[in-house]
Short mmCIF file of C-alpha atoms in Angstrom, two decimals:
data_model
loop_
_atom_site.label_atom_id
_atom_site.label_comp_id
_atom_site.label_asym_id
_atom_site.label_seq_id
_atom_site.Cartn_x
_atom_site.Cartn_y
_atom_site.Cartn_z
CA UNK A 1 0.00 0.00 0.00
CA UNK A 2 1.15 3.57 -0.57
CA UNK A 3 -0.22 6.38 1.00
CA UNK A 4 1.45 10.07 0.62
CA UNK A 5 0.80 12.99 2.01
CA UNK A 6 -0.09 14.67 -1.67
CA UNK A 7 -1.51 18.09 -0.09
CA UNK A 8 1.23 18.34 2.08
CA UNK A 9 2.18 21.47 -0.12
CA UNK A 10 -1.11 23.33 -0.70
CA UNK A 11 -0.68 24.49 -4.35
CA UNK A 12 -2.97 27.94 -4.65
CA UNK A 13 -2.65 29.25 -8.68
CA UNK A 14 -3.16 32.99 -7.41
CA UNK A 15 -0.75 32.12 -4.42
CA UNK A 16 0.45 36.00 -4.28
CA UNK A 17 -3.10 37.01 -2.95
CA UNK A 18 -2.02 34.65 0.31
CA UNK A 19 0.89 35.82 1.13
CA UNK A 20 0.45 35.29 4.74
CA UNK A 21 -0.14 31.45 3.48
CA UNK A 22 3.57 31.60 2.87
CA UNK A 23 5.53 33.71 5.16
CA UNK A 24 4.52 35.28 7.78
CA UNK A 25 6.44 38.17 8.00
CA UNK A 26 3.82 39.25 5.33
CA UNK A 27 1.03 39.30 7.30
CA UNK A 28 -0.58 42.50 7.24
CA UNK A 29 1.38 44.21 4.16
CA UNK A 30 -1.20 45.17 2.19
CA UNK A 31 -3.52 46.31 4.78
CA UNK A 32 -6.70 44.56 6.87
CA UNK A 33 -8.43 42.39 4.71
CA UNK A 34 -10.41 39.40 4.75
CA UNK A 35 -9.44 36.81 1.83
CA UNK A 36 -10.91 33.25 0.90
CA UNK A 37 -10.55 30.47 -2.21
CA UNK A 38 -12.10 27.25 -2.93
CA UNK A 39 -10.11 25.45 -5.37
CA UNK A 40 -11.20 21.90 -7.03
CA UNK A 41 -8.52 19.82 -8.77
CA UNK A 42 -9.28 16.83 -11.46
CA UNK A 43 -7.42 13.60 -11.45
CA UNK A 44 -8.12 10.24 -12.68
CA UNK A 45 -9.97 8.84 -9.87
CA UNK A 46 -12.71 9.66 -7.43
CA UNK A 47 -12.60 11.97 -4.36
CA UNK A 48 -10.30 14.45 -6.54
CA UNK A 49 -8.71 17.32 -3.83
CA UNK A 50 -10.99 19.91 -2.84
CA UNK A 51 -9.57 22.71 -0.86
CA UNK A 52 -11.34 25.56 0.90
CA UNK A 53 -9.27 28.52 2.59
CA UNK A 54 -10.18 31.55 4.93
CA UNK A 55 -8.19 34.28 6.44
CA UNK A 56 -7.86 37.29 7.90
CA UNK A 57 -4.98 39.98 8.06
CA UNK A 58 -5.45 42.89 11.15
CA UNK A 59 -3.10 46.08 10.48
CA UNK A 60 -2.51 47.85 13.53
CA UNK A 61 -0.85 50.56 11.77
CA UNK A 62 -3.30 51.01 8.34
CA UNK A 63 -2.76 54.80 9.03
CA UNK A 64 0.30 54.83 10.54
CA UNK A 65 3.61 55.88 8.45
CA UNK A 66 6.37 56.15 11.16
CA UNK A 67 7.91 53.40 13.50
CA UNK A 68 7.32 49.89 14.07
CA UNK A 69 3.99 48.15 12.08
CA UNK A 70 2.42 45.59 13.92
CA UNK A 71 0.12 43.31 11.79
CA UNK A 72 -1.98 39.90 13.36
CA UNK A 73 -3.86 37.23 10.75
CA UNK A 74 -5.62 34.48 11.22
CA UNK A 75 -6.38 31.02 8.51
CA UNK A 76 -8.06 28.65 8.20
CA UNK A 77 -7.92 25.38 5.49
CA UNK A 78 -9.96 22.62 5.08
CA UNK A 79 -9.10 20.23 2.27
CA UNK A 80 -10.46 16.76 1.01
CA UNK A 81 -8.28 14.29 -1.01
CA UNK A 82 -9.75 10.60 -1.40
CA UNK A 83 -9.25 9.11 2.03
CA UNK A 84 -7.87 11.55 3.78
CA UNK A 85 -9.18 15.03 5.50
CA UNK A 86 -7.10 18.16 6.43
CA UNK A 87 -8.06 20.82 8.73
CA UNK A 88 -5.10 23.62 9.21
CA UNK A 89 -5.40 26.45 11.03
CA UNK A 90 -2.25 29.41 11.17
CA UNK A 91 -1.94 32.48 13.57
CA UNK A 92 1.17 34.81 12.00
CA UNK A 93 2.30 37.72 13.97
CA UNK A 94 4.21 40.35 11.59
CA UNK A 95 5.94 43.78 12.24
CA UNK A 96 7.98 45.54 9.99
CA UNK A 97 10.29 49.02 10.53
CA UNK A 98 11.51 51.21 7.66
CA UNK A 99 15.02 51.11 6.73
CA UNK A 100 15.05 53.71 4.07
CA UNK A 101 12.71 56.08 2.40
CA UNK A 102 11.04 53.40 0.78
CA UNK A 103 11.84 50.09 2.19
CA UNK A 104 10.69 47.81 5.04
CA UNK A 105 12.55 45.45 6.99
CA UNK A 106 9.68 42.74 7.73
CA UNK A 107 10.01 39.42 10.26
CA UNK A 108 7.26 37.35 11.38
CA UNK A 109 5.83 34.00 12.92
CA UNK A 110 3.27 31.64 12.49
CA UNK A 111 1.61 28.94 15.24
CA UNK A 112 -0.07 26.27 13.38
CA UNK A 113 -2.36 23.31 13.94
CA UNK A 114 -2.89 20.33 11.21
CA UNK A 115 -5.31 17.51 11.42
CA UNK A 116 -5.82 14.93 9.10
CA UNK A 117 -8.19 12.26 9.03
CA UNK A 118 -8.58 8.89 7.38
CA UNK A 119 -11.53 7.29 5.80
CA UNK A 120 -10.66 3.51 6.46
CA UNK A 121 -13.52 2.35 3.78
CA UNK A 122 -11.54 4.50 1.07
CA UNK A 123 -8.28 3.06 1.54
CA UNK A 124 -7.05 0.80 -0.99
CA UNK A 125 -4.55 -2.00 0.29
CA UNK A 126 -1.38 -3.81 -1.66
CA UNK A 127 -0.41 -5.22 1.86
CA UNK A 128 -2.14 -5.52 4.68
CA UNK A 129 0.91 -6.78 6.62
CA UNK A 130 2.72 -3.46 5.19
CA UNK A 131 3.26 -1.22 9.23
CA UNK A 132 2.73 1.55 7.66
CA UNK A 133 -1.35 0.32 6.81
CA UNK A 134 -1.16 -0.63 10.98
CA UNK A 135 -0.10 2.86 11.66
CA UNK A 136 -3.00 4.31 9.82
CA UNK A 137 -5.57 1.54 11.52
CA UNK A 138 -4.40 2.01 14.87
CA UNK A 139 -4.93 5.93 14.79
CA UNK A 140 -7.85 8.11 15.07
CA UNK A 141 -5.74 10.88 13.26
CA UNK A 142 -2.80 12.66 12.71
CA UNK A 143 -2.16 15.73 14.95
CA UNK A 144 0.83 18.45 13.67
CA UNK A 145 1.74 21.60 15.74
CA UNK A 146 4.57 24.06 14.09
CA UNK A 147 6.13 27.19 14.24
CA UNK A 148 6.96 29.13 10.73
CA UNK A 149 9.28 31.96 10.62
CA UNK A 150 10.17 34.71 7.84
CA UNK A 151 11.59 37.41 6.80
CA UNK A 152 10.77 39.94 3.84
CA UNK A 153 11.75 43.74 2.44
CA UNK A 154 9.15 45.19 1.03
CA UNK A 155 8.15 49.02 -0.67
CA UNK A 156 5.58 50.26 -2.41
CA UNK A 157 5.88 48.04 -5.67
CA UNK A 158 7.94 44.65 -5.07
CA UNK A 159 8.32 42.60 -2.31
CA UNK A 160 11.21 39.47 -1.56
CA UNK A 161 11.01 36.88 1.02
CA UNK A 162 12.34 33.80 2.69
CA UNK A 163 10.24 31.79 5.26
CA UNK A 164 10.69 28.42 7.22
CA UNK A 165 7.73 26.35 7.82
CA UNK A 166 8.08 23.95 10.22
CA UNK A 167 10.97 24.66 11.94
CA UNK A 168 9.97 23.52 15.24
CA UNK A 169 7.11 20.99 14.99
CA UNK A 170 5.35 18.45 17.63
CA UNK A 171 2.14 16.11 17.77
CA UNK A 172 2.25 12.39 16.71
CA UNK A 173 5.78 11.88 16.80
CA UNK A 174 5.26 8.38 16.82
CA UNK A 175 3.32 7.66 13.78
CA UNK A 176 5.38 6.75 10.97
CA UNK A 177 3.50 9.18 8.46
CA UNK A 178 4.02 11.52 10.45
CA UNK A 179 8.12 11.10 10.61
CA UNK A 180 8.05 10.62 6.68
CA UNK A 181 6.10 13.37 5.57
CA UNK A 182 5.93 16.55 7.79
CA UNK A 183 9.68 17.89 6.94
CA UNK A 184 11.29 21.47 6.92
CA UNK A 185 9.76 23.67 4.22
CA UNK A 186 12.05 26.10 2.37
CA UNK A 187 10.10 28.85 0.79
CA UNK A 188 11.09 32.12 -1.37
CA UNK A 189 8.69 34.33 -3.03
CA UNK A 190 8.60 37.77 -4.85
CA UNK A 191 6.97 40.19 -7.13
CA UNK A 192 7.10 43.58 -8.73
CA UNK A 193 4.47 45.99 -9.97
CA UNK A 194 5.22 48.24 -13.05
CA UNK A 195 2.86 50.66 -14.01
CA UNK A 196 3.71 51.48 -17.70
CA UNK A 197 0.77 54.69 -17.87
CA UNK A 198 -2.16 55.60 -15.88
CA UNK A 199 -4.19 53.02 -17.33
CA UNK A 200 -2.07 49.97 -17.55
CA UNK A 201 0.20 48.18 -15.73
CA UNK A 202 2.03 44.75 -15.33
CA UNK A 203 1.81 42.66 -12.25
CA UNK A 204 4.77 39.67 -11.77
CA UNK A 205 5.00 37.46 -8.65
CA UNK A 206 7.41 34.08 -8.23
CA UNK A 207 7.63 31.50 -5.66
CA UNK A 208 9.99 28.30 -5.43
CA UNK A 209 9.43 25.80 -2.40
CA UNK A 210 11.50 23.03 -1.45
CA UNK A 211 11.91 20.36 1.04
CA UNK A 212 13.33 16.82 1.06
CA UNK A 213 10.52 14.65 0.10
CA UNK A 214 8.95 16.74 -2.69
CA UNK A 215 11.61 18.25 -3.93
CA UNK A 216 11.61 21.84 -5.44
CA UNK A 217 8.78 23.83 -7.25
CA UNK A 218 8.87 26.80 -9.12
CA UNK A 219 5.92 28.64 -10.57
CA UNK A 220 5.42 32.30 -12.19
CA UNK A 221 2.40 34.51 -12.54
CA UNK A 222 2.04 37.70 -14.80
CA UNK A 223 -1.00 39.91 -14.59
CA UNK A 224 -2.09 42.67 -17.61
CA UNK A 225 -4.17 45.47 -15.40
CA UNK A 226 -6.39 47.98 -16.66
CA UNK A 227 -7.65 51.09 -14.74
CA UNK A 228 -6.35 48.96 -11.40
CA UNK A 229 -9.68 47.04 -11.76
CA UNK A 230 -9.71 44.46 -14.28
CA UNK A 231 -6.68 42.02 -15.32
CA UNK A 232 -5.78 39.09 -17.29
CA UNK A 233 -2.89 36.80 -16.40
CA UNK A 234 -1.12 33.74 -17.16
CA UNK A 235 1.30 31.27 -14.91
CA UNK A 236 3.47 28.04 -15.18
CA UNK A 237 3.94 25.41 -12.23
CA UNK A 238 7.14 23.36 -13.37
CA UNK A 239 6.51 20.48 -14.77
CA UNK A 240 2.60 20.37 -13.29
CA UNK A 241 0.36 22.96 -15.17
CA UNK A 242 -0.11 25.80 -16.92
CA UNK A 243 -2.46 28.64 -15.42
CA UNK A 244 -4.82 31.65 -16.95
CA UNK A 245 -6.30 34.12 -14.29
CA UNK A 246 -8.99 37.05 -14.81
CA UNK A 247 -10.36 39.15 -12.13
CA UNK A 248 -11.88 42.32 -11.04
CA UNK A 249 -11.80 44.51 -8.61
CA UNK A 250 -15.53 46.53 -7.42
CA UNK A 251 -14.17 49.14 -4.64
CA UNK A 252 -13.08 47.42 -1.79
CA UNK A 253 -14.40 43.25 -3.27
CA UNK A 254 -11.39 42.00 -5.44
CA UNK A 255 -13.14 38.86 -7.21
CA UNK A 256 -10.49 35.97 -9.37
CA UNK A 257 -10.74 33.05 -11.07
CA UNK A 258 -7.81 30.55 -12.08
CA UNK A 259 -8.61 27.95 -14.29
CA UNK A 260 -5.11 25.54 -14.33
CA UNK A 261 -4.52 23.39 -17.26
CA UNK A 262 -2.42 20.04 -16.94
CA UNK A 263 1.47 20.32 -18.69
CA UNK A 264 0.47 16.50 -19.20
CA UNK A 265 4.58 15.85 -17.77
CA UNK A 266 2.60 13.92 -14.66
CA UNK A 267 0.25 12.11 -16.89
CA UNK A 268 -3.33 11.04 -15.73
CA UNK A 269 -2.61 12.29 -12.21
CA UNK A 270 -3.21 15.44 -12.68
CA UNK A 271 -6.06 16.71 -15.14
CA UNK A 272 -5.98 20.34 -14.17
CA UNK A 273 -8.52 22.26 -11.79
CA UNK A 274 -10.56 25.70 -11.02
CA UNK A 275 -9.97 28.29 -8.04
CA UNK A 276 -12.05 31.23 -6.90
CA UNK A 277 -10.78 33.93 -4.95
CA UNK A 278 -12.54 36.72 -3.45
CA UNK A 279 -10.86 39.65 -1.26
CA UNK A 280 -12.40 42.46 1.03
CA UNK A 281 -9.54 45.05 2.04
CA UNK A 282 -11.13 46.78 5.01
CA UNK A 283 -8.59 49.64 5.38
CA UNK A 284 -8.66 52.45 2.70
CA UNK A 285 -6.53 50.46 0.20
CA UNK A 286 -7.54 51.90 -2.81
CA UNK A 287 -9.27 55.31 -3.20
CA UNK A 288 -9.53 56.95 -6.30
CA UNK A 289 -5.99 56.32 -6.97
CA UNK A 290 -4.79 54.50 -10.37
CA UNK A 291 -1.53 53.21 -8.46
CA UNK A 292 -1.33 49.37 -8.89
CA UNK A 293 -2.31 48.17 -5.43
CA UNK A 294 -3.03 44.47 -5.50
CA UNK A 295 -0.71 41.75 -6.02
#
């Protein structure tokens, strides 16, 4: 029997709207704003992953330009894949300090809490004698605590950022899944906004993630924006899937859709999938201004 952890890294096509997902030394950064996604994927059996996400991002300092910021969020993540279900829940803590004009030094942490389940009348056995089968029988589920750190530079138009997840982690130590596949998570993301006029501008974000059991991945995302309300994008996850975005923005509601399409390099495993996004920024994000001010 083989059982992996395949959601172990949550892949979200418009991952620069959750930055706070990532690293939390980006929590807060673009102001207080509630943000959420559901996200189907298609493979070649039944019970494909279904993934449902909600957070919120607290800005103590929305109006503040001088000294220390002090941001709080909160997440939430359920996710279904065949027999197993996920439950994840992440409180960040971020503050950030100028260091020039037009830069900030950022540093954060995360708490988290991960749950999965098993539905015994969906697993398929090769070997019931195999221990890792008796490890699954013999518990109710899998309990994870962590701690995530990072650390970012941000300004006005780009941000860069490195983040640990998992640095210090506790819960089932004892379980054999849980040994094999919760490891150190390596993750380094950026983007940079470039407004080319008043009416148009070009949006580019990049993340690579890496730890021992899955390896690396890389994937890109570009964004066309017009009038900082409506834009088109496209996006590549290596050797996974190709992406096209569209979204809009109505005042403070910023509304997305992702449809991914399969590279067919992982053959019948992956068939591609859909994600929604919706945003509320609750601070006073975007005025009348034509500045580029989502990610």
């Amino acid at each position: 029997m083989t059982i992996s952890f395949a959601q172990s890294r949550q892949d979200i096509a418009n991952f620069s709207q959750y930055q706070q997902y990532f690293n939390p030394s980006l929590t807060g950064s673009n102001g207080t704003v509630v943000k959420n996604f559901y996200r189907d994927q298609w493979t070649s059996f039944e019970d494909s992953p279904r993934t449902l996400f909600l957070s919120g991002e607290y800005n103590l300092n929305d109006e503040k330009t001088e000294g220390t910021n002090h941001a709080f969020g909160a997440a939430i993540l359920y996710d279904t894949y065949g027999a197993l279900t996920t439950n994840y829940v992440n409180l960040s803590y971020g503050a950030g300090i100028k260091i020039s004009e037009k830069l900030m030094f950022r540093a954060g942490v995360a708490a988290t809490y991960n749950n999965t389940k098993f539905d015994q009348s969906k697993l398929i056995l090769g070997d019931p004698n195999d221990p890792a089968y008796s490890s699954i029988m013999n518990a109710q589920g899998l309990n994870k605590y962590g701690l995530n750190l990072g650390v970012a530079v941000t300004s006005d138009d780009f941000y860069v950022g490195y983040s640990l997840a998992d640095l210090v982690k506790g819960g089932d130590s004892e379980n054999i899944y849980f040994k094999d596949n919760y490891v150190l998570q390596h993750t380094f993301n950026a983007g940079y906004r470039m407004p080319f006029s008043g009416n148009i501008g070009l949006i580019a974000n990049g993340i690579y993630r890496y730890d021992n059991n899955l390896k690396g991945t890389a994937e890109v995302q570009l964004k066309s924006v017009f009038l900082n309300t409506f834009w088109v994008g496209a996006g590549y996850r290596n050797d996974v899937a190709y992406t096209v975005n569209a979204g809009l923005r109505l005042k403070q509601f910023v509304l997305g859709y992702n449809r991914e399409i399969s590279s067919g390099k992982v053959g019948n495993s992956y068939r591609g999938g859909n994600e929604i996004n919706l945003a509320y920024y609750i601070s006073p994000k975007f005025g009348n201004s034509k500045k580029l001010n989502f990610w």
